[in-house]
PDB file of C-alpha atoms in Angstrom:
ATOM      1  CA  LYS A   1       3.594 -17.173  -5.967  1.00 86.00           C
ATOM      2  CA  GLN A   2       4.257 -15.071  -2.869  1.00 91.00           C
ATOM      3  CA  GLU A   3       1.572 -15.261  -0.189  1.00 94.00           C
ATOM      4  CA  VAL A   4       1.605 -13.025   2.874  1.00 96.00           C
ATOM      5  CA  THR A   5      -0.489 -13.814   5.934  1.00 96.00           C
ATOM      6  CA  GLN A   6      -1.045 -11.860   9.129  1.00 97.00           C
ATOM      7  CA  ILE A   7      -2.141 -13.191  12.482  1.00 93.00           C
ATOM      8  CA  PRO A   8      -4.304 -12.285  14.303  1.00 93.00           C
ATOM      9  CA  ALA A   9      -6.885 -10.773  11.953  1.00 95.00           C
ATOM     10  CA  ALA A  10      -8.181  -8.604  14.791  1.00 96.00           C
ATOM     11  CA  LEU A  11      -6.903  -7.718  18.236  1.00 95.00           C
ATOM     12  CA  SER A  12      -8.374  -5.711  21.112  1.00 97.00           C
ATOM     13  CA  VAL A  13      -6.184  -4.701  24.057  1.00 96.00           C
ATOM     14  CA  PRO A  14      -6.440  -2.285  26.992  1.00 97.00           C
ATOM     15  CA  GLU A  15      -4.345   0.859  26.881  1.00 97.00           C
ATOM     16  CA  GLY A  16      -0.788   0.443  28.119  1.00 97.00           C
ATOM     17  CA  GLU A  17      -0.316  -3.169  27.041  1.00 97.00           C
ATOM     18  CA  ASN A  18       2.606  -4.314  24.940  1.00 97.00           C
ATOM     19  CA  LEU A  19       1.538  -6.291  21.880  1.00 96.00           C
ATOM     20  CA  VAL A  20       2.916  -8.275  18.956  1.00 96.00           C
ATOM     21  CA  LEU A  21       1.568  -8.518  15.426  1.00 97.00           C
ATOM     22  CA  ASN A  22       2.707 -11.358  13.197  1.00 97.00           C
ATOM     23  CA  CYS A  23       3.397 -11.567   9.477  1.00 98.00           C
ATOM     24  CA  SER A  24       4.479 -14.616   7.501  1.00 97.00           C
ATOM     25  CA  PHE A  25       5.440 -15.017   3.846  1.00 97.00           C
ATOM     26  CA  THR A  26       6.015 -18.057   1.662  1.00 95.00           C
ATOM     27  CA  ASP A  27       8.867 -16.931  -0.620  1.00 92.00           C
ATOM     28  CA  SER A  28      12.007 -15.834   1.232  1.00 90.00           C
ATOM     29  CA  ALA A  29      13.546 -14.168  -1.868  1.00 90.00           C
ATOM     30  CA  ILE A  30      12.487 -10.700  -0.785  1.00 92.00           C
ATOM     31  CA  TYR A  31      14.212  -7.319  -1.061  1.00 91.00           C
ATOM     32  CA  ASN A  32      12.620  -5.917   2.075  1.00 94.00           C
ATOM     33  CA  LEU A  33       9.601  -6.062   4.351  1.00 95.00           C
ATOM     34  CA  GLN A  34       7.563  -2.997   5.205  1.00 95.00           C
ATOM     35  CA  TRP A  35       4.998  -2.323   7.917  1.00 97.00           C
ATOM     36  CA  PHE A  36       2.190   0.173   7.291  1.00 97.00           C
ATOM     37  CA  ARG A  37      -0.770   1.455   9.265  1.00 97.00           C
ATOM     38  CA  GLN A  38      -4.074   2.421   7.699  1.00 96.00           C
ATOM     39  CA  ASP A  39      -6.709   4.517   9.423  1.00 94.00           C
ATOM     40  CA  PRO A  40     -10.332   4.071   8.292  1.00 90.00           C
ATOM     41  CA  GLY A  41     -10.958   5.646   4.883  1.00 85.00           C
ATOM     42  CA  LYS A  42      -7.349   6.798   4.596  1.00 89.00           C
ATOM     43  CA  GLY A  43      -4.212   5.828   2.746  1.00 91.00           C
ATOM     44  CA  LEU A  44      -1.282   3.880   4.132  1.00 94.00           C
ATOM     45  CA  THR A  45       1.375   5.362   6.382  1.00 93.00           C
ATOM     46  CA  SER A  46       4.793   3.739   6.249  1.00 92.00           C
ATOM     47  CA  LEU A  47       6.016   2.732   9.706  1.00 96.00           C
ATOM     48  CA  LEU A  48       9.184   0.695   9.211  1.00 95.00           C
ATOM     49  CA  LEU A  49      11.167  -0.841   6.360  1.00 93.00           C
ATOM     50  CA  ILE A  50      13.525  -3.737   7.068  1.00 95.00           C
ATOM     51  CA  GLN A  51      16.055  -4.604   4.382  1.00 93.00           C
ATOM     52  CA  SER A  52      16.499  -8.303   3.628  1.00 92.00           C
ATOM     53  CA  SER A  53      19.977  -8.182   5.195  1.00 92.00           C
ATOM     54  CA  GLN A  54      18.698  -6.654   8.446  1.00 94.00           C
ATOM     55  CA  ARG A  55      17.205  -8.345  11.499  1.00 95.00           C
ATOM     56  CA  GLU A  56      15.248  -5.477  13.007  1.00 95.00           C
ATOM     57  CA  GLN A  57      14.306  -1.812  12.861  1.00 96.00           C
ATOM     58  CA  THR A  58      13.068   0.491  15.590  1.00 97.00           C
ATOM     59  CA  SER A  59      11.093   3.721  15.547  1.00 95.00           C
ATOM     60  CA  GLY A  60       9.868   5.122  18.845  1.00 97.00           C
ATOM     61  CA  ARG A  61       7.556   2.578  20.481  1.00 97.00           C
ATOM     62  CA  LEU A  62       7.678   0.320  17.418  1.00 97.00           C
ATOM     63  CA  ASN A  63      10.119  -2.493  16.809  1.00 98.00           C
ATOM     64  CA  ALA A  64       9.982  -4.764  13.790  1.00 97.00           C
ATOM     65  CA  SER A  65      11.999  -7.940  13.366  1.00 97.00           C
ATOM     66  CA  LEU A  66      12.647 -10.058  10.300  1.00 97.00           C
ATOM     67  CA  ASP A  67      13.627 -13.718  10.033  1.00 96.00           C
ATOM     68  CA  LYS A  68      13.905 -14.165   6.287  1.00 93.00           C
ATOM     69  CA  SER A  69      14.851 -17.834   6.382  1.00 91.00           C
ATOM     70  CA  SER A  70      11.706 -18.791   8.272  1.00 94.00           C
ATOM     71  CA  GLY A  71       9.533 -16.295   6.396  1.00 96.00           C
ATOM     72  CA  ARG A  72       8.412 -14.359   9.463  1.00 97.00           C
ATOM     73  CA  SER A  73       8.260 -10.820  10.770  1.00 97.00           C
ATOM     74  CA  THR A  74       6.847  -9.351  13.955  1.00 97.00           C
ATOM     75  CA  LEU A  75       5.816  -5.821  14.834  1.00 97.00           C
ATOM     76  CA  TYR A  76       6.120  -5.053  18.536  1.00 97.00           C
ATOM     77  CA  ILE A  77       4.203  -2.068  19.896  1.00 97.00           C
ATOM     78  CA  ALA A  78       5.162  -0.964  23.389  1.00 98.00           C
ATOM     79  CA  ALA A  79       2.823   0.774  25.816  1.00 97.00           C
ATOM     80  CA  SER A  80      -0.103   0.858  23.408  1.00 97.00           C
ATOM     81  CA  GLN A  81      -2.320   3.965  23.194  1.00 97.00           C
ATOM     82  CA  PRO A  82      -5.842   4.513  21.807  1.00 97.00           C
ATOM     83  CA  GLY A  83      -4.227   6.474  18.945  1.00 97.00           C
ATOM     84  CA  ASP A  84      -2.548   3.245  17.828  1.00 97.00           C
ATOM     85  CA  SER A  85      -5.956   1.878  16.813  1.00 98.00           C
ATOM     86  CA  ALA A  86      -5.804   1.170  13.080  1.00 97.00           C
ATOM     87  CA  THR A  87      -5.267  -1.627  10.583  1.00 97.00           C
ATOM     88  CA  TYR A  88      -1.657  -2.751  10.369  1.00 98.00           C
ATOM     89  CA  LEU A  89      -0.400  -4.197   7.090  1.00 98.00           C
ATOM     90  CA  CYS A  90       2.882  -5.871   6.310  1.00 97.00           C
ATOM     91  CA  ALA A  91       4.169  -6.032   2.747  1.00 96.00           C
ATOM     92  CA  VAL A  92       7.109  -7.784   1.115  1.00 95.00           C
ATOM     93  CA  GLU A  93       8.936  -6.435  -1.888  1.00 93.00           C
ATOM     94  CA  ASN A  94       9.513  -9.065  -4.554  1.00 87.00           C
ATOM     95  CA  TYR A  95      11.267  -9.025  -7.885  1.00 80.00           C
ATOM     96  CA  GLY A  96       8.606  -8.116 -10.460  1.00 71.00           C
ATOM     97  CA  GLY A  97      10.483  -8.160 -13.749  1.00 70.00           C
ATOM     98  CA  ALA A  98      11.177  -4.622 -14.936  1.00 67.00           C
ATOM     99  CA  THR A  99      10.294  -3.276 -11.498  1.00 77.00           C
ATOM    100  CA  ASN A 100       9.800  -4.726  -8.051  1.00 82.00           C
ATOM    101  CA  LYS A 101       6.390  -4.850  -6.445  1.00 88.00           C
ATOM    102  CA  LEU A 102       4.849  -4.980  -2.989  1.00 92.00           C
ATOM    103  CA  ILE A 103       2.712  -7.929  -1.933  1.00 94.00           C
ATOM    104  CA  PHE A 104       0.515  -7.045   1.020  1.00 96.00           C
ATOM    105  CA  GLY A 105      -0.619  -9.209   3.884  1.00 96.00           C
ATOM    106  CA  THR A 106      -4.211  -9.609   4.974  1.00 92.00           C
ATOM    107  CA  GLY A 107      -3.893  -7.050   7.780  1.00 96.00           C
ATOM    108  CA  THR A 108      -4.501  -6.935  11.546  1.00 97.00           C
ATOM    109  CA  LEU A 109      -7.241  -4.656  12.867  1.00 97.00           C
ATOM    110  CA  LEU A 110      -6.041  -3.294  16.204  1.00 97.00           C
ATOM    111  CA  ALA A 111      -8.302  -1.648  18.776  1.00 97.00           C
ATOM    112  CA  VAL A 112      -6.711  -0.148  21.903  1.00 97.00           C
ATOM    113  CA  GLN A 113      -9.327   0.466  24.594  1.00 96.00           C
ATOM    114  CA  PRO A 114      -8.889   3.522  26.869  1.00 95.00           C
TER     115      PRO A 114
ATOM    116  CA  ASP B   1      -1.308  15.470   5.712  1.00 51.00           C
ATOM    117  CA  THR B   2       0.269  13.278   3.044  1.00 62.00           C
ATOM    118  CA  GLU B   3       2.867  14.313   0.493  1.00 91.00           C
ATOM    119  CA  VAL B   4       1.027  12.426  -2.232  1.00 96.00           C
ATOM    120  CA  THR B   5      -2.142  14.259  -3.210  1.00 96.00           C
ATOM    121  CA  GLN B   6      -5.055  12.511  -4.854  1.00 97.00           C
ATOM    122  CA  THR B   7      -8.113  14.139  -6.403  1.00 97.00           C
ATOM    123  CA  PRO B   8     -10.999  13.818  -6.201  1.00 97.00           C
ATOM    124  CA  LYS B   9     -11.470  12.280  -2.738  1.00 96.00           C
ATOM    125  CA  HIS B  10     -14.826  10.807  -3.740  1.00 96.00           C
ATOM    126  CA  LEU B  11     -16.268  10.013  -7.168  1.00 96.00           C
ATOM    127  CA  VAL B  12     -19.640   8.595  -8.151  1.00 95.00           C
ATOM    128  CA  MET B  13     -20.097   7.708 -11.779  1.00 92.00           C
ATOM    129  CA  GLY B  14     -22.363   5.748 -14.054  1.00 89.00           C
ATOM    130  CA  MET B  15     -21.184   2.817 -16.108  1.00 88.00           C
ATOM    131  CA  THR B  16     -21.165   4.871 -19.319  1.00 87.00           C
ATOM    132  CA  ASN B  17     -19.232   7.845 -17.940  1.00 88.00           C
ATOM    133  CA  LYS B  18     -15.618   8.777 -18.557  1.00 94.00           C
ATOM    134  CA  LYS B  19     -13.677  10.212 -15.650  1.00 95.00           C
ATOM    135  CA  SER B  20     -10.080  10.536 -14.475  1.00 97.00           C
ATOM    136  CA  LEU B  21      -8.312  10.169 -11.152  1.00 98.00           C
ATOM    137  CA  LYS B  22      -5.317  12.369 -10.494  1.00 98.00           C
ATOM    138  CA  CYS B  23      -2.238  11.884  -8.332  1.00 98.00           C
ATOM    139  CA  GLU B  24       0.539  14.390  -7.681  1.00 98.00           C
ATOM    140  CA  GLN B  25       3.787  14.298  -5.733  1.00 97.00           C
ATOM    141  CA  HIS B  26       6.547  16.867  -5.401  1.00 91.00           C
ATOM    142  CA  MET B  27       9.153  14.782  -3.596  1.00 94.00           C
ATOM    143  CA  GLY B  28      11.209  14.154  -6.725  1.00 94.00           C
ATOM    144  CA  HIS B  29      10.203  10.485  -6.722  1.00 94.00           C
ATOM    145  CA  ARG B  30      10.694   8.628 -10.000  1.00 94.00           C
ATOM    146  CA  ALA B  31       8.377   5.667  -9.408  1.00 94.00           C
ATOM    147  CA  MET B  32       4.601   5.939  -9.089  1.00 96.00           C
ATOM    148  CA  TYR B  33       1.954   3.308  -8.469  1.00 96.00           C
ATOM    149  CA  TRP B  34      -1.784   2.684  -8.677  1.00 97.00           C
ATOM    150  CA  TYR B  35      -3.420   0.257  -6.244  1.00 97.00           C
ATOM    151  CA  LYS B  36      -7.015  -0.908  -5.878  1.00 97.00           C
ATOM    152  CA  GLN B  37      -8.358  -1.705  -2.414  1.00 96.00           C
ATOM    153  CA  LYS B  38     -11.713  -3.338  -1.738  1.00 95.00           C
ATOM    154  CA  ALA B  39     -13.306  -3.079   1.693  1.00 92.00           C
ATOM    155  CA  LYS B  40     -11.491  -5.051   4.404  1.00 89.00           C
ATOM    156  CA  LYS B  41      -8.914  -6.299   1.876  1.00 93.00           C
ATOM    157  CA  PRO B  42      -5.274  -5.370   1.321  1.00 93.00           C
ATOM    158  CA  PRO B  43      -4.263  -3.109  -1.578  1.00 95.00           C
ATOM    159  CA  GLU B  44      -3.671  -4.843  -4.899  1.00 95.00           C
ATOM    160  CA  LEU B  45      -1.143  -3.466  -7.358  1.00 94.00           C
ATOM    161  CA  MET B  46      -2.521  -2.299 -10.705  1.00 96.00           C
ATOM    162  CA  PHE B  47       0.235  -0.327 -12.452  1.00 96.00           C
ATOM    163  CA  VAL B  48       3.812   0.817 -11.873  1.00 94.00           C
ATOM    164  CA  TYR B  49       5.538   3.675 -13.654  1.00 95.00           C
ATOM    165  CA  SER B  50       9.288   4.027 -13.421  1.00 92.00           C
ATOM    166  CA  TYR B  51      10.898   7.150 -14.903  1.00 93.00           C
ATOM    167  CA  GLU B  52       7.565   7.949 -16.592  1.00 94.00           C
ATOM    168  CA  LYS B  53       7.448   4.615 -18.390  1.00 94.00           C
ATOM    169  CA  LEU B  54       4.914   1.894 -17.661  1.00 94.00           C
ATOM    170  CA  SER B  55       6.866  -1.015 -16.211  1.00 91.00           C
ATOM    171  CA  ILE B  56       4.151  -3.193 -14.651  1.00 89.00           C
ATOM    172  CA  ASN B  57       0.546  -3.765 -15.704  1.00 91.00           C
ATOM    173  CA  GLU B  58      -0.985  -6.438 -13.501  1.00 90.00           C
ATOM    174  CA  SER B  59      -3.371  -7.639 -16.240  1.00 90.00           C
ATOM    175  CA  VAL B  60      -5.747  -4.780 -15.494  1.00 95.00           C
ATOM    176  CA  PRO B  61      -8.836  -4.512 -17.793  1.00 95.00           C
ATOM    177  CA  SER B  62      -8.504  -1.933 -20.549  1.00 95.00           C
ATOM    178  CA  ARG B  63     -11.345   0.142 -19.077  1.00 95.00           C
ATOM    179  CA  PHE B  64      -8.585   1.430 -16.747  1.00 97.00           C
ATOM    180  CA  SER B  65      -5.981   3.466 -18.627  1.00 97.00           C
ATOM    181  CA  PRO B  66      -2.984   4.921 -16.786  1.00 97.00           C
ATOM    182  CA  GLU B  67      -1.015   7.951 -17.902  1.00 97.00           C
ATOM    183  CA  CYS B  68       2.139   9.574 -16.551  1.00 97.00           C
ATOM    184  CA  PRO B  69       2.450  13.022 -18.213  1.00 95.00           C
ATOM    185  CA  ASN B  70       5.547  13.954 -16.181  1.00 93.00           C
ATOM    186  CA  SER B  71       7.527  12.778 -13.179  1.00 90.00           C
ATOM    187  CA  SER B  72       5.168  14.471 -10.701  1.00 95.00           C
ATOM    188  CA  LEU B  73       1.810  13.449 -12.116  1.00 97.00           C
ATOM    189  CA  LEU B  74      -0.031  10.184 -12.524  1.00 98.00           C
ATOM    190  CA  ASN B  75      -3.521   9.846 -13.938  1.00 98.00           C
ATOM    191  CA  LEU B  76      -5.936   6.945 -14.143  1.00 98.00           C
ATOM    192  CA  HIS B  77      -8.526   7.298 -16.892  1.00 97.00           C
ATOM    193  CA  LEU B  78     -11.779   5.415 -16.348  1.00 96.00           C
ATOM    194  CA  HIS B  79     -14.294   4.369 -18.993  1.00 94.00           C
ATOM    195  CA  ALA B  80     -17.222   1.953 -19.025  1.00 92.00           C
ATOM    196  CA  LEU B  81     -16.578   0.720 -15.500  1.00 93.00           C
ATOM    197  CA  GLN B  82     -18.545  -2.047 -13.819  1.00 94.00           C
ATOM    198  CA  PRO B  83     -20.138  -2.013 -10.339  1.00 94.00           C
ATOM    199  CA  GLU B  84     -17.414  -4.388  -9.106  1.00 95.00           C
ATOM    200  CA  ASP B  85     -14.856  -1.666  -9.844  1.00 96.00           C
ATOM    201  CA  SER B  86     -16.171   0.289  -6.856  1.00 96.00           C
ATOM    202  CA  ALA B  87     -13.230   0.537  -4.451  1.00 96.00           C
ATOM    203  CA  LEU B  88     -10.642   2.835  -2.897  1.00 97.00           C
ATOM    204  CA  TYR B  89      -7.975   3.694  -5.474  1.00 98.00           C
ATOM    205  CA  LEU B  90      -4.615   4.492  -3.926  1.00 97.00           C
ATOM    206  CA  CYS B  91      -1.662   6.212  -5.515  1.00 97.00           C
ATOM    207  CA  ALA B  92       1.869   5.829  -4.160  1.00 96.00           C
ATOM    208  CA  SER B  93       5.323   7.050  -5.041  1.00 95.00           C
ATOM    209  CA  SER B  94       8.884   6.096  -4.157  1.00 93.00           C
ATOM    210  CA  GLN B  95      12.326   7.476  -4.834  1.00 92.00           C
ATOM    211  CA  GLY B  96      13.138   4.547  -7.081  1.00 86.00           C
ATOM    212  CA  ALA B  97      11.323   1.390  -8.079  1.00 82.00           C
ATOM    213  CA  VAL B  98      13.567  -0.948  -6.089  1.00 84.00           C
ATOM    214  CA  ASN B  99      14.062  -1.190  -2.334  1.00 84.00           C
ATOM    215  CA  GLN B 100      12.565   2.178  -1.411  1.00 87.00           C
ATOM    216  CA  PRO B 101       9.683   2.938   0.963  1.00 88.00           C
ATOM    217  CA  GLN B 102       6.450   3.831  -0.769  1.00 91.00           C
ATOM    218  CA  HIS B 103       4.488   6.940   0.214  1.00 93.00           C
ATOM    219  CA  PHE B 104       0.725   6.711  -0.207  1.00 95.00           C
ATOM    220  CA  GLY B 105      -1.987   9.259  -0.843  1.00 95.00           C
ATOM    221  CA  ASP B 106      -5.343   9.130   0.948  1.00 94.00           C
ATOM    222  CA  GLY B 107      -7.036   7.615  -2.078  1.00 96.00           C
ATOM    223  CA  THR B 108     -10.119   8.232  -4.187  1.00 97.00           C
ATOM    224  CA  ARG B 109     -13.277   6.449  -3.065  1.00 97.00           C
ATOM    225  CA  LEU B 110     -14.963   5.373  -6.318  1.00 96.00           C
ATOM    226  CA  SER B 111     -18.583   4.241  -6.553  1.00 95.00           C
ATOM    227  CA  ILE B 112     -20.034   2.900  -9.804  1.00 93.00           C
ATOM    228  CA  LEU B 113     -23.799   3.088 -10.134  1.00 90.00           C
TER     229      LEU B 113
END
């Protein structure tokens, strides 16, 4: 059974710092890995999707890497801003029978202090 | 603003009530999903519809009944819910059911009295 873990569970940094969020998964037979952010009381916003054959994806100040063989992904946020404060979730897409399904990690609550 | 619209945003109901949650997308996506999210926990998959057919039911109790009337609409019918069913219910859609990013709505916050 796929298990997805994120470290740290919570992180507080001053504005302007670069930071790294970690995600690990137990079953490397994934289709892709996705990073989402969730603001309080809101739905999820897709940030990056890395295909299983890819090593990294970049969008603006965000860079996500994937090492499928070791079951790890990192999300790098450059020059953090207070607006980056949110919960960040990684999710892996696994074969689910008739349809694939996303298995979410436990999340990292990020607070960027002005 | 999200491209997946969920109504209502908040719902309070008694354990004997019948209500429905609604989800709509106009992106031409052919896969739609229901997730349940408890406070400070990640979303948990409930149902997946692919091309308007139910393809995954994650052993969800029968008091939750999904319906996909057409490719743009997804409903979740609720009946005889329990207090532990109080949660944020999220709808998502994707272009296909394999290897596509999922787009989420803002959810319905459900409280069972």
